[in-house]
Every structure is written in structure tokens, then in C-alpha cells.
PDB file of C-alpha atoms in Angstrom:
ATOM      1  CA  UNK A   1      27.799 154.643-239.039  1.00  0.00           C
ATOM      2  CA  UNK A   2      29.706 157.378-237.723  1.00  0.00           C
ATOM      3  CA  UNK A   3      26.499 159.117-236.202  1.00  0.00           C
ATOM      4  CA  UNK A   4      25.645 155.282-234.698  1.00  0.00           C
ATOM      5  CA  UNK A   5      29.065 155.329-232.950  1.00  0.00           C
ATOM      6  CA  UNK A   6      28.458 159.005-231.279  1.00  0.00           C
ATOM      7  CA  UNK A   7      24.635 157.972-230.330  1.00  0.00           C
ATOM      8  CA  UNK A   8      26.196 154.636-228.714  1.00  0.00           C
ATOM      9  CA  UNK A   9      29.349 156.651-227.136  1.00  0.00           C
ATOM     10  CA  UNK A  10      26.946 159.104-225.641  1.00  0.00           C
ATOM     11  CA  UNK A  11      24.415 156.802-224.242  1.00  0.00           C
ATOM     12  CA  UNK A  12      27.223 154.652-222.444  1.00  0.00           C
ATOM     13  CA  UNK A  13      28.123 157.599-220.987  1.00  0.00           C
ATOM     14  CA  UNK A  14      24.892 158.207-219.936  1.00  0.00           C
ATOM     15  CA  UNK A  15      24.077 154.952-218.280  1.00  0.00           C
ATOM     16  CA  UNK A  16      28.123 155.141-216.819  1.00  0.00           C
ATOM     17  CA  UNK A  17      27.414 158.385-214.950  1.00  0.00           C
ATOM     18  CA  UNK A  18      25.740 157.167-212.402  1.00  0.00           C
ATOM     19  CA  UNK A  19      28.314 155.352-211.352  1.00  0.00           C
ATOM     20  CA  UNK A  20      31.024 156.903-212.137  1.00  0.00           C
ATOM     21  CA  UNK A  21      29.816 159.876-210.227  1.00  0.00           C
ATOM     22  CA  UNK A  22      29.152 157.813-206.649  1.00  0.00           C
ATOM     23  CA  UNK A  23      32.730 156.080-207.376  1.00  0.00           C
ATOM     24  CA  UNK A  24      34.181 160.120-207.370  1.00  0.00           C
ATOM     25  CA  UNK A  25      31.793 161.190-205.058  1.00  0.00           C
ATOM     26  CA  UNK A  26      32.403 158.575-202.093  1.00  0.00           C
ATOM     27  CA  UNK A  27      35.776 156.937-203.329  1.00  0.00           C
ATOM     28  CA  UNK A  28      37.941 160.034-204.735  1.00  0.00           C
ATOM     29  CA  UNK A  29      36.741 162.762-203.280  1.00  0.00           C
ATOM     30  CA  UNK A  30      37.407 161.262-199.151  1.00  0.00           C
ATOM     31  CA  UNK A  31      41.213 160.116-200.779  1.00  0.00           C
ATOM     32  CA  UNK A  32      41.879 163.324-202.046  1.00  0.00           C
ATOM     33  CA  UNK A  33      40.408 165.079-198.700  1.00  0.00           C
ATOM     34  CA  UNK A  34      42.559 162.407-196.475  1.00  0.00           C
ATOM     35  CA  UNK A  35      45.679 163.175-198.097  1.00  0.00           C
ATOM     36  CA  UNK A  36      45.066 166.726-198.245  1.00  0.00           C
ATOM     37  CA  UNK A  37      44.292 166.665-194.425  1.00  0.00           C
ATOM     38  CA  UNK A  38      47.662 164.144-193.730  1.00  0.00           C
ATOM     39  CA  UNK A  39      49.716 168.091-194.455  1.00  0.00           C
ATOM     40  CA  UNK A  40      48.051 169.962-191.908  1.00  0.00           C
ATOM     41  CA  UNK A  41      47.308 169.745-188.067  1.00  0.00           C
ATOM     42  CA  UNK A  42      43.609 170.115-188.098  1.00  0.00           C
ATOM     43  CA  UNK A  43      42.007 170.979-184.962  1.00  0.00           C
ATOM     44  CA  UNK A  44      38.238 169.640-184.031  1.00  0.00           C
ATOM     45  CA  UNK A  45      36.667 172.489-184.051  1.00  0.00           C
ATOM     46  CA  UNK A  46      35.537 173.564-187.482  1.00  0.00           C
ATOM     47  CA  UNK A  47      36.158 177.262-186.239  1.00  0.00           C
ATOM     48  CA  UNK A  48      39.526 177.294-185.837  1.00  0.00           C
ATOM     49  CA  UNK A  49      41.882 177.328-188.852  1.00  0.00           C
ATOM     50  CA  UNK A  50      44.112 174.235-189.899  1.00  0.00           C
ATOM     51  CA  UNK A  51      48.118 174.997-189.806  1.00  0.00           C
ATOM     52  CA  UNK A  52      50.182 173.513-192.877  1.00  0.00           C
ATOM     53  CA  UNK A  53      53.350 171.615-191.421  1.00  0.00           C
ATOM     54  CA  UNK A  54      54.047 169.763-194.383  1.00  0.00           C
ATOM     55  CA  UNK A  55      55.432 166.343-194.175  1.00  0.00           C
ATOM     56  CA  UNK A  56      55.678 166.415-190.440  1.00  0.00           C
ATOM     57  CA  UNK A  57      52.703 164.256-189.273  1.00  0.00           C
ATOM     58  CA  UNK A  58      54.715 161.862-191.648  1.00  0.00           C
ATOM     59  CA  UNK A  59      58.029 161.808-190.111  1.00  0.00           C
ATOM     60  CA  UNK A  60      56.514 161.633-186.726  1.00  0.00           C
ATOM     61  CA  UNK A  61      54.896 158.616-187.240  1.00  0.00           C
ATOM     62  CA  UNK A  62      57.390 157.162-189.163  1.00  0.00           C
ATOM     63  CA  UNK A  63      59.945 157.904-186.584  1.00  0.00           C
ATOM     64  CA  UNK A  64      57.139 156.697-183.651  1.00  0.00           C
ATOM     65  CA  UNK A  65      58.460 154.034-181.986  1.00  0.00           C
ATOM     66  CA  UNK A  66      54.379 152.706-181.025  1.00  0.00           C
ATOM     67  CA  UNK A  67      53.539 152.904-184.429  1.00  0.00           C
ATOM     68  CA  UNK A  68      56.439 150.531-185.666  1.00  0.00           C
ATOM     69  CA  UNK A  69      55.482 148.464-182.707  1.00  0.00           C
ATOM     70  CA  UNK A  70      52.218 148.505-183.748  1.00  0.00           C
ATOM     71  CA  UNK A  71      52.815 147.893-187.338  1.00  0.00           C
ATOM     72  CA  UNK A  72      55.212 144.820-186.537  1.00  0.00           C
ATOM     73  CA  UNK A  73      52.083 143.216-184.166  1.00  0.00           C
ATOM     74  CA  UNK A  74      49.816 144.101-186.811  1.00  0.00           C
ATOM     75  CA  UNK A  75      51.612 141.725-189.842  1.00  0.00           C
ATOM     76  CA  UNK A  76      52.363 139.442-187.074  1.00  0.00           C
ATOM     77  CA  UNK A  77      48.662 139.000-186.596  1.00  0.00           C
ATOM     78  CA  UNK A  78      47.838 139.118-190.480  1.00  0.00           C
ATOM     79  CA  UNK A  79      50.511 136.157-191.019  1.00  0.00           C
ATOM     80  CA  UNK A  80      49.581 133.774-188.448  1.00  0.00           C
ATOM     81  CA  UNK A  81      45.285 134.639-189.176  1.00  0.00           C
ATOM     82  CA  UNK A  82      45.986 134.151-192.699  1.00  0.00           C
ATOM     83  CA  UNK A  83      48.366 131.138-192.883  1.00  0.00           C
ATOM     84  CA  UNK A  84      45.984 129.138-190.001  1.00  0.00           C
ATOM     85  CA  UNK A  85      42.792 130.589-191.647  1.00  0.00           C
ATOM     86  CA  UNK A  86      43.869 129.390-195.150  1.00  0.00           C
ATOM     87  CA  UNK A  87      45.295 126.105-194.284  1.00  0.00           C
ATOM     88  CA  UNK A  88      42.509 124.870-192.050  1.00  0.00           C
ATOM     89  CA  UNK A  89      40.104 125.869-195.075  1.00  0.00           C
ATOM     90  CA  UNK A  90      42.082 124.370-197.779  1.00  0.00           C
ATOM     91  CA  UNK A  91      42.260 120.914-195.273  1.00  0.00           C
ATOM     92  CA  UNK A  92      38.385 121.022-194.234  1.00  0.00           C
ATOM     93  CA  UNK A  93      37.589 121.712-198.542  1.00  0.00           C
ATOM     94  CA  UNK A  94      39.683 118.478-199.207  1.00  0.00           C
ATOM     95  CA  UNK A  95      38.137 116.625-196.589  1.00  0.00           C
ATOM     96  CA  UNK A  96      34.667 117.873-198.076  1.00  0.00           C
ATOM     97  CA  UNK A  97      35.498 117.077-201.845  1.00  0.00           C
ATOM     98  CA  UNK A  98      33.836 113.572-201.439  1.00  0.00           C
ATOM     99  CA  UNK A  99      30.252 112.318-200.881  1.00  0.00           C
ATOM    100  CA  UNK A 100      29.329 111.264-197.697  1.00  0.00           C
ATOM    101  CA  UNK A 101      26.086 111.071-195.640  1.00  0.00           C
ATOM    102  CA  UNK A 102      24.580 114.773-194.081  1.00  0.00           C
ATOM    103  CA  UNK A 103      27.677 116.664-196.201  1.00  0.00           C
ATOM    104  CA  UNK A 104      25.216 119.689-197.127  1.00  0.00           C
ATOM    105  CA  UNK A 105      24.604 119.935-192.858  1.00  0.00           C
ATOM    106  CA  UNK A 106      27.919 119.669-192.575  1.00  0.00           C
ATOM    107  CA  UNK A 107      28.461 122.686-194.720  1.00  0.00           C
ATOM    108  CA  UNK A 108      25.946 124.849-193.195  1.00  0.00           C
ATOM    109  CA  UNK A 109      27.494 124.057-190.026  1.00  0.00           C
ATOM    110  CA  UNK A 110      30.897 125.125-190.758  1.00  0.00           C
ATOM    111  CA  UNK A 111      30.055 128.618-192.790  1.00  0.00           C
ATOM    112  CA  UNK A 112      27.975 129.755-189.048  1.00  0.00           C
ATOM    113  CA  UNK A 113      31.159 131.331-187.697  1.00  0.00           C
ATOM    114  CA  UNK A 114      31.418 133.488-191.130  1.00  0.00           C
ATOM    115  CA  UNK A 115      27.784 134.672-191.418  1.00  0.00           C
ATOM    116  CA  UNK A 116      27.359 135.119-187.910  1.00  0.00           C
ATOM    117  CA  UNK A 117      27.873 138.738-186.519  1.00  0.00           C
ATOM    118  CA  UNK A 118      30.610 139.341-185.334  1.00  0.00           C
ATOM    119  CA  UNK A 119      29.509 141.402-182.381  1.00  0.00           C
ATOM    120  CA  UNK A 120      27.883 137.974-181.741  1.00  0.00           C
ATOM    121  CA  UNK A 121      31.152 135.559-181.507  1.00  0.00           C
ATOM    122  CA  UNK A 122      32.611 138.387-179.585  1.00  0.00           C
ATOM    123  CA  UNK A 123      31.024 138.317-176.323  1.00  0.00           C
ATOM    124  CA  UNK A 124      30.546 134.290-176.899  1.00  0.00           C
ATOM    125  CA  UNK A 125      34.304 133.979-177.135  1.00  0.00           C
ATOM    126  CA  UNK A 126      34.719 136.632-173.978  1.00  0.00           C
ATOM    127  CA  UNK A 127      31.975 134.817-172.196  1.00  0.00           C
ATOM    128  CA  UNK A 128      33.761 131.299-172.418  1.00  0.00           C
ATOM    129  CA  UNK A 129      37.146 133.058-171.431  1.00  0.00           C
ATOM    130  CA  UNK A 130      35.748 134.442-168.520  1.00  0.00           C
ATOM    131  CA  UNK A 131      37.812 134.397-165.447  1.00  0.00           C
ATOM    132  CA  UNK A 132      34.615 133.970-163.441  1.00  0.00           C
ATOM    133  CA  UNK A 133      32.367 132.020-165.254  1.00  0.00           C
ATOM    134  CA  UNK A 134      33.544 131.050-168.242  1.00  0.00           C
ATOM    135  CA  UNK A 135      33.465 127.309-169.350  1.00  0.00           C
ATOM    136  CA  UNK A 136      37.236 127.396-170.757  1.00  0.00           C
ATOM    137  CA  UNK A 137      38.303 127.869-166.960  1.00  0.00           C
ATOM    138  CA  UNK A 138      35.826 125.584-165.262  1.00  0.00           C
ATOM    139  CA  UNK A 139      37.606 122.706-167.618  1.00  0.00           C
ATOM    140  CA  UNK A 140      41.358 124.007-166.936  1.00  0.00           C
ATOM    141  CA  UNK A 141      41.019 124.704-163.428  1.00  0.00           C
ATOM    142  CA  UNK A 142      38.217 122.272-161.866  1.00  0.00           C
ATOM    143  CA  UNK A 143      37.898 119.684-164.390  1.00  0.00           C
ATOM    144  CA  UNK A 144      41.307 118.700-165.979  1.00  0.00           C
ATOM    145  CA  UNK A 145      42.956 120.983-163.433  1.00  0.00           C
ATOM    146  CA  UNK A 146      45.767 122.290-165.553  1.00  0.00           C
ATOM    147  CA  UNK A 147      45.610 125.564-163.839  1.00  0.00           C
ATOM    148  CA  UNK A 148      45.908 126.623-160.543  1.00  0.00           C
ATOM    149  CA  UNK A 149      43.559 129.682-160.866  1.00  0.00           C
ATOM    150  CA  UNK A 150      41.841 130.561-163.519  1.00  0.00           C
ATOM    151  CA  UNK A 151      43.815 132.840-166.013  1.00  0.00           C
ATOM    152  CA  UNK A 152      42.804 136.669-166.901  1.00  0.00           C
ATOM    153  CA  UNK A 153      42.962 135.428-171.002  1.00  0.00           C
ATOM    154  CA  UNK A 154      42.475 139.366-171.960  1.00  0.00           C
ATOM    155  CA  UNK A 155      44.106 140.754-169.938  1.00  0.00           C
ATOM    156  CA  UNK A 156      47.695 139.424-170.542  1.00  0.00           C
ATOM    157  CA  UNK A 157      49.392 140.871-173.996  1.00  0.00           C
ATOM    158  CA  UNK A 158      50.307 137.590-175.229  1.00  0.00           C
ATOM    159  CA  UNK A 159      47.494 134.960-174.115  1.00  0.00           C
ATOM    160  CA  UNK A 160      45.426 138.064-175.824  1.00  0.00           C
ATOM    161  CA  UNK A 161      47.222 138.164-178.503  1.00  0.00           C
ATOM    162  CA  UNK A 162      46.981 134.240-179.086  1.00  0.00           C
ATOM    163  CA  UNK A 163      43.419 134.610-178.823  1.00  0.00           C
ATOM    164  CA  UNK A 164      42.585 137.274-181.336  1.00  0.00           C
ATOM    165  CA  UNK A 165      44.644 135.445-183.324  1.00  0.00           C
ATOM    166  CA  UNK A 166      42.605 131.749-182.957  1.00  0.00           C
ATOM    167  CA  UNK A 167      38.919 133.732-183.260  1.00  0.00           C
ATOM    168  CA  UNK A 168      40.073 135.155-186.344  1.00  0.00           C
ATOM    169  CA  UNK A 169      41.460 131.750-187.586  1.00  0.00           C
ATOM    170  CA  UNK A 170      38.149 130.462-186.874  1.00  0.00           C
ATOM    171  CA  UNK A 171      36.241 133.754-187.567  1.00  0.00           C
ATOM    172  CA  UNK A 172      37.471 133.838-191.065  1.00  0.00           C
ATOM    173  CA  UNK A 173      38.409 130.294-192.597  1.00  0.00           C
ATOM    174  CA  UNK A 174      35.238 129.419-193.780  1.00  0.00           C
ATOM    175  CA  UNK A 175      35.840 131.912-196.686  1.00  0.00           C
ATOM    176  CA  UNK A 176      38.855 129.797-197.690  1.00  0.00           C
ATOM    177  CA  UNK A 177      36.968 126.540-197.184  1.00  0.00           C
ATOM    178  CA  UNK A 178      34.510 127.925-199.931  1.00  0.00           C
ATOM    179  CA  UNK A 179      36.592 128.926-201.970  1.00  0.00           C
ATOM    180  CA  UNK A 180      38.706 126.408-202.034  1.00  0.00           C
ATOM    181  CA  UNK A 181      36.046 123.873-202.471  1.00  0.00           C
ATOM    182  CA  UNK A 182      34.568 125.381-205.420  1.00  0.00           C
ATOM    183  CA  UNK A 183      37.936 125.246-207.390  1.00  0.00           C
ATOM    184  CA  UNK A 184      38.785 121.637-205.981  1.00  0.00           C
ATOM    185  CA  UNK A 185      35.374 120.263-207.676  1.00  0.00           C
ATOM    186  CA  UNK A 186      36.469 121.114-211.139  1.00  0.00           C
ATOM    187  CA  UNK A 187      39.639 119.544-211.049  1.00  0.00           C
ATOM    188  CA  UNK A 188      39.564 116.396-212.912  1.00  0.00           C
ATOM    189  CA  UNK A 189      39.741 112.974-210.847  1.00  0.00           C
ATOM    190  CA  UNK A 190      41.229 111.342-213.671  1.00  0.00           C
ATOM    191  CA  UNK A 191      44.682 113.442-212.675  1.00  0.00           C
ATOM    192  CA  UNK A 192      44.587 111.557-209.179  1.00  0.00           C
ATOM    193  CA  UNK A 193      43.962 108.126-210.917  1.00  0.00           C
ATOM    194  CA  UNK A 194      47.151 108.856-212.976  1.00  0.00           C
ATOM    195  CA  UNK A 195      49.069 109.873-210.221  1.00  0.00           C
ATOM    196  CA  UNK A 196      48.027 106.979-208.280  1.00  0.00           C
ATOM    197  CA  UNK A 197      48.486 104.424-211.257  1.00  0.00           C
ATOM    198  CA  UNK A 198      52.351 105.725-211.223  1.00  0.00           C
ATOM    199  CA  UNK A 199      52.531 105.313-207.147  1.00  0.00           C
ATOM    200  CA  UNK A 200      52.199 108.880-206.143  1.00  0.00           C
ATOM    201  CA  UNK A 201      51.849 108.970-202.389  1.00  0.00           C
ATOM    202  CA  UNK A 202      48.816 111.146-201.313  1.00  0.00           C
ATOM    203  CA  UNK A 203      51.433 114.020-200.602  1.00  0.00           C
ATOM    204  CA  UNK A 204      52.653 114.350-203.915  1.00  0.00           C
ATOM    205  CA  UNK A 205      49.334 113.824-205.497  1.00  0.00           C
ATOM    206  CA  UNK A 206      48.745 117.039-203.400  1.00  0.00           C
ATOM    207  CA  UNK A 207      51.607 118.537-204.782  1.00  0.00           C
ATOM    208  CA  UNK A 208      51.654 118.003-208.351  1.00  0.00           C
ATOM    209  CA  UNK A 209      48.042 117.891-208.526  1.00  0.00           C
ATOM    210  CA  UNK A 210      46.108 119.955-206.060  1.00  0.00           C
ATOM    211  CA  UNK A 211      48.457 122.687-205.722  1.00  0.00           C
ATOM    212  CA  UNK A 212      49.193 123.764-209.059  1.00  0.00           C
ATOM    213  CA  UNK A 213      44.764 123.511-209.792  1.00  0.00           C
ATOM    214  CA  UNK A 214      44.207 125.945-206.561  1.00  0.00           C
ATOM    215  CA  UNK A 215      47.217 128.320-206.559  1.00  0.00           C
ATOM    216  CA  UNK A 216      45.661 130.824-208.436  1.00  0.00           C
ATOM    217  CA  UNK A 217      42.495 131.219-205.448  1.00  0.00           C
ATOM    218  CA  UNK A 218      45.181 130.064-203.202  1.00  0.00           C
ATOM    219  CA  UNK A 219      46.680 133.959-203.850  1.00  0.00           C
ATOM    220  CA  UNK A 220      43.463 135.326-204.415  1.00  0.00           C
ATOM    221  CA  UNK A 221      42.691 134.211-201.155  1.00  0.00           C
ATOM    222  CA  UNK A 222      45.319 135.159-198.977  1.00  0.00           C
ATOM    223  CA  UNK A 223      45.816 138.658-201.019  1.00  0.00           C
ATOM    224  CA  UNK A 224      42.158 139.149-200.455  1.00  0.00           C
ATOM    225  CA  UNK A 225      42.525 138.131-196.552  1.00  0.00           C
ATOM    226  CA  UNK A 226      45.808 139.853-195.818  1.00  0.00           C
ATOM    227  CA  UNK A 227      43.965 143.204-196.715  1.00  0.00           C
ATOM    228  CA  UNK A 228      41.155 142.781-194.870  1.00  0.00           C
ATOM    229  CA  UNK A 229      43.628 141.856-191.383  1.00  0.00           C
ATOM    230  CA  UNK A 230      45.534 144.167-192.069  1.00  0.00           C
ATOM    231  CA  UNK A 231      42.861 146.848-191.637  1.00  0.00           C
ATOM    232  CA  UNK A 232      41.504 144.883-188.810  1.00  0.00           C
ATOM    233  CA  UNK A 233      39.470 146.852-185.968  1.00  0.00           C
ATOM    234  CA  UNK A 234      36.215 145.605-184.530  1.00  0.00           C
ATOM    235  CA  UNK A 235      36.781 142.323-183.313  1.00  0.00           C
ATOM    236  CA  UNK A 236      40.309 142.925-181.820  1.00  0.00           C
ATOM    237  CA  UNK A 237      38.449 146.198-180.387  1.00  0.00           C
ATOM    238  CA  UNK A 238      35.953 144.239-179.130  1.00  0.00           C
ATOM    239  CA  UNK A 239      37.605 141.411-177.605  1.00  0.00           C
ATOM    240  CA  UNK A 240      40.873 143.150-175.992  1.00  0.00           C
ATOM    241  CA  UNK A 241      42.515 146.510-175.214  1.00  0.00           C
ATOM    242  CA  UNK A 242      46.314 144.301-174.914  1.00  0.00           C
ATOM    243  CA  UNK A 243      46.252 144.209-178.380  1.00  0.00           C
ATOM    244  CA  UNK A 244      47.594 147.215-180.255  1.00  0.00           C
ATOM    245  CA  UNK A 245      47.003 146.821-183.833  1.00  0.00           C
ATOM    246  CA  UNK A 246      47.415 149.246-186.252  1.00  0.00           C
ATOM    247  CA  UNK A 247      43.751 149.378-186.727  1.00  0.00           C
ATOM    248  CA  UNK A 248      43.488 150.409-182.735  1.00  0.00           C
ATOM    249  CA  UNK A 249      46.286 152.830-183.203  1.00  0.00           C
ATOM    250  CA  UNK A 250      44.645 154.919-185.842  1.00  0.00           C
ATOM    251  CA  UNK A 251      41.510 155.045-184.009  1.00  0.00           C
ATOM    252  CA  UNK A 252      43.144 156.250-180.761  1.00  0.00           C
ATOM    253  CA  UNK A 253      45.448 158.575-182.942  1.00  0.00           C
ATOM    254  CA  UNK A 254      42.359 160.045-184.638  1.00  0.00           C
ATOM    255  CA  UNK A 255      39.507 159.869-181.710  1.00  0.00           C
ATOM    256  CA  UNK A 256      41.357 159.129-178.365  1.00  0.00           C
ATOM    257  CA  UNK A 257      44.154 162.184-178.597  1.00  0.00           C
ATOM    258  CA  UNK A 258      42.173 164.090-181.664  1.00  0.00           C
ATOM    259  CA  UNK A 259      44.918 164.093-183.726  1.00  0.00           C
ATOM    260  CA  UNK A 260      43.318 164.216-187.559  1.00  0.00           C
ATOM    261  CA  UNK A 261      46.220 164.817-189.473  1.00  0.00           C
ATOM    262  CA  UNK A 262      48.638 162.627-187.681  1.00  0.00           C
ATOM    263  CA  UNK A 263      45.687 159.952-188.507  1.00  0.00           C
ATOM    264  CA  UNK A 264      45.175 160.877-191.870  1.00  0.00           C
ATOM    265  CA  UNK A 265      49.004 160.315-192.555  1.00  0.00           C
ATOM    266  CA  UNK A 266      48.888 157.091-191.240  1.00  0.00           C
ATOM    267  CA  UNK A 267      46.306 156.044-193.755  1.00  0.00           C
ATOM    268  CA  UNK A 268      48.108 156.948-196.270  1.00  0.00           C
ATOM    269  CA  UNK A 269      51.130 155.422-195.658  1.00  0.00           C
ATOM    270  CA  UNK A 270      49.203 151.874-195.017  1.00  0.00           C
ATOM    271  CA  UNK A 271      47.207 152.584-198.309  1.00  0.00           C
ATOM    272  CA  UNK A 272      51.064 153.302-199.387  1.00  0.00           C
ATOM    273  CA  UNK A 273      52.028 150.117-198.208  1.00  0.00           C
ATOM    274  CA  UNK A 274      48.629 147.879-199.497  1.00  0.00           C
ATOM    275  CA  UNK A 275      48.935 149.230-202.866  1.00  0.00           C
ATOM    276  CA  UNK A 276      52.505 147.782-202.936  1.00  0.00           C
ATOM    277  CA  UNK A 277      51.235 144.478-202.041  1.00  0.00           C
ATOM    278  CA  UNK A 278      48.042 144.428-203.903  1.00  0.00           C
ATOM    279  CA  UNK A 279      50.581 144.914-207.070  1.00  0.00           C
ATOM    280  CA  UNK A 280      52.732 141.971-206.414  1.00  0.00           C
ATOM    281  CA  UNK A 281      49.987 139.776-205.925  1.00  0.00           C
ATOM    282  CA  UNK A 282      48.250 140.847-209.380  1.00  0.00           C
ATOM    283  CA  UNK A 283      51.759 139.982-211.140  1.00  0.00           C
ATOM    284  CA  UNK A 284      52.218 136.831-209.087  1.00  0.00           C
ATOM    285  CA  UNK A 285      48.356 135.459-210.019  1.00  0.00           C
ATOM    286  CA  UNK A 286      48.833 136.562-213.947  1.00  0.00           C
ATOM    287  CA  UNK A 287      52.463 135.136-213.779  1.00  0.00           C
ATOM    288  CA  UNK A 288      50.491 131.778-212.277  1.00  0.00           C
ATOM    289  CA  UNK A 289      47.426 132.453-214.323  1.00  0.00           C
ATOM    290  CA  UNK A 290      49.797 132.075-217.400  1.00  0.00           C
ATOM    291  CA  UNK A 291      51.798 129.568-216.443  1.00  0.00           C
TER     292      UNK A 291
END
């Protein structure tokens, strides 16, 4: 038996190697390299030596008054995508969780905006925008004529910023409609016939029925969506320079004024920062998960 065991122990670690190697090759390896860089000021030419000045990229940023700025726009962003992404999902998924005539087309229909490359919506969204041409200010100016002129959408800070925020409501809430959906067809209707048999209105029916079924993909969903806004780039790249995200701000910090370890440092302190959050959310959906 004993021989069995170490035949079985080495062969998982055989068939684990593979794995565990890429995971340390493209996972642990770049970490370790990124923080290592986030001490020193490392030129871009591979010729010239890196200079150790400890936690000093650190305290610069942390004492950078753009990078607060852009940290505050950046959850600003991530709170009003996720919240309006989330809610609109969880509203369509309810709407959805009933039979009615063409409701598979009507599914397709609403996942396009998630499926479709980005690059794609982009230039749509900048082509409807368009000062010149654009259909959103040939209805507001010579149709409905709530403008006088038609506006420059990107290239005002805040009707930008409203904007990025609306594509990425719509960008991205098909992933909570999905989601949402799936978990709302296994709860059972006979917990809205008893809630209806003792005169629940349909708002706390929602309440004490669907909330407590979805709040465990209700977290999921938002941890899973805050992360990936957080770390937001292309299509707030794409759409607008206005909009200084931290995303933006690491890119011009790393390829705009070529400062690597001022860039690294910021990574780490938003990986800092996400691992923080990623924790509280695991005890929040076991504490729920429990419950």
C-alpha cells in the first residue's frame, strides 16, 4: 500500500508539472520581476545599469496628486459601471425568467454587445457621437432640437466621462443578465406562490425571495466586475483621452514618460489594493454562502 501511495504521489506530480510550471513561469516569475523592478529606476535601454532608490517610486506616487486624482475617477467609474451594469442585468434576467414568444431571439439579441469586439462598439459609439455626422447630434440638434450646436461628447471631461461610463454599462451587463438568469431559474416558484398567498407585494417578494436566492452571484458578480473596471484600459483608451483612469495613467507612466519603475510600483500598490478587496468579498460570499 505504501509503495501504491508513492507511485500515485509521483504520478500526480507528474501530470501537475505541466501546469504548475506555466503558472510559475508566466504568473510568478513577471510578479516577482514587477516588484523587483517597482525598487529601482530602470532606464530603457538594456545597456545602461538600473539605480536602487528603494521605496521612492512608492512615495512619489503615493504623494502624486494625478495619481490620487486618477485613482478617485477610476472607483468613480468602477461604482457607477458596476452598480448600472448589475442592476440593468439583474432587471432584464427577471423580465426574461418567463416564457414568452421569440425569448431565445431575444437572448441572442441582448448578449451582441458582450461578444462583440470591443474595438467594434468603439468606433460605432464614436461614430454616432460624432460632432459632424453622427446620428446622436442630427436628433439633438435638427430633429428634437435640444441643442443649439452639436456638442464635442469626447472632448469635454465630464460628457466623456458620462459616456465611458454608459458604453460600459451597456458593454458589460449582459454578463450579469446571464448570470443572473441562470440562478433565478432554479429558484423555486412555489416561494412566490407563498409569498403571494400571504399578500406580499411584488417588492417584497423581491426582497425576501429573490434577493436572498441571488446574493451569493449577486457578489460574485460585482467582485468579479469591479476587478475587471478597475483595471480598465482599451475601451476608455479607445473612446477618449478626457478620461484619466488609472489604467491610462500606468500606461502613460510606463510608455508615454518611460518611467518603468514608477509603473511597476503602481501595479503593485493596485494589486495591493485588489487583493484587499478580493479578500472581503471571499468572506462576505462564504459568510452568505453559510448563512
Amino acid at each position: 500500500m505504501k509503495n501504491r501511495g508513492k507511485s500515485d504521489l509521483k504520478l500526480a506530480w507528474v501530470l501537475l508539472f505541466p501546469s504548475v510550471f506555466l503558472v510559475l513561469l508566466l504568473v510568478a516569475y513577471p510578479m516577482i520581476s514587477n516588484i523587483k523592478i517597482s525598487f529601482f529606476d530602470l532606464p530603457i535601454n538594456p545597456r545602461l545599469d538600473a539605480t536602487f532608490v528603494g521605496l521612492k517610486n512608492y512615495t512619489d506616487i503615493l504623494t502624486d496628486v494625478e495619481f490620487i486624482k486618477s485613482l478617485g475617477i477610476t472607483v468613480l467609474y468602477m461604482i457607477l459601471a458596476v452598480a448600472g451594469s448589475t442592476a440593468l442585468g439583474l432587471a432584464v434576467a427577471i423580465f426574461f425568467n418567463r416564457p414568452f414568444k421569440f425569448r431565445k431571439a431575444a437572448r441572442s439579441l441582448i448578449i451582441l454587445s458582450y461578444v462583440t469586439p470591443s474595438i467594434s462598439l468603439v468606433f460605432a459609439w464614436k461614430y454616432m457621437f460624432n460632432n459632424g455626422y453622427g446620428v446622436i447630434n442630427h436628433l439633438g440638434v435638427d430633429v428634437f432640437h435640444l441643442f443649439d450646436k452639436a456638442p464635442l461628447w469626447f472632448d469635454n471631461p465630464v460628457s466623456s466621462f458620462i459616456l465611458v461610463v454608459l458604453f460600459a454599462i451597456w458593454r458589460y451587463f449582459p454578463y450579469a443578465f446571464i448570470s443572473f438568469l441562470a440562478i433565478l431559474q432554479t429558484v423555486d416558484s412555489s416561494l412566490y406562490e407563498a409569498a403571494e398567498i400571504d399578500g406580499a407585494s411584488t417588492w417584497e417578494k423581491f426582497k425576501n425571495v429573490t434577493i436572498p436566492a441571488i446574493m451569493p452571484v449577486l457578489i460574485t458578480i460585482i467582485t468579479l466586475r469591479s476587478i475587471w473596471l478597475f483595471y480598465m484600459f482599451t475601451d476608455v483608451y479607445l473612446l477618449t483621452n478626457k478620461v484619466n483612469i488609472i489604467g491610462i495613467y500606468l500606461y502613460e507612466t510606463a510608455f508615454a514618460f518611460n518611467d518603468l519603475g514608477k509603473a511597476a510600483s503602481i501595479s503593485v500598490i493596485l494589486f495591493i489594493i485588489l487583493s484587499i478587496v478580493i479578500i472581503a468579498s471571499r468572506k462576505r460570499v462564504k459568510f452568505n454562502g453559510n448563512g
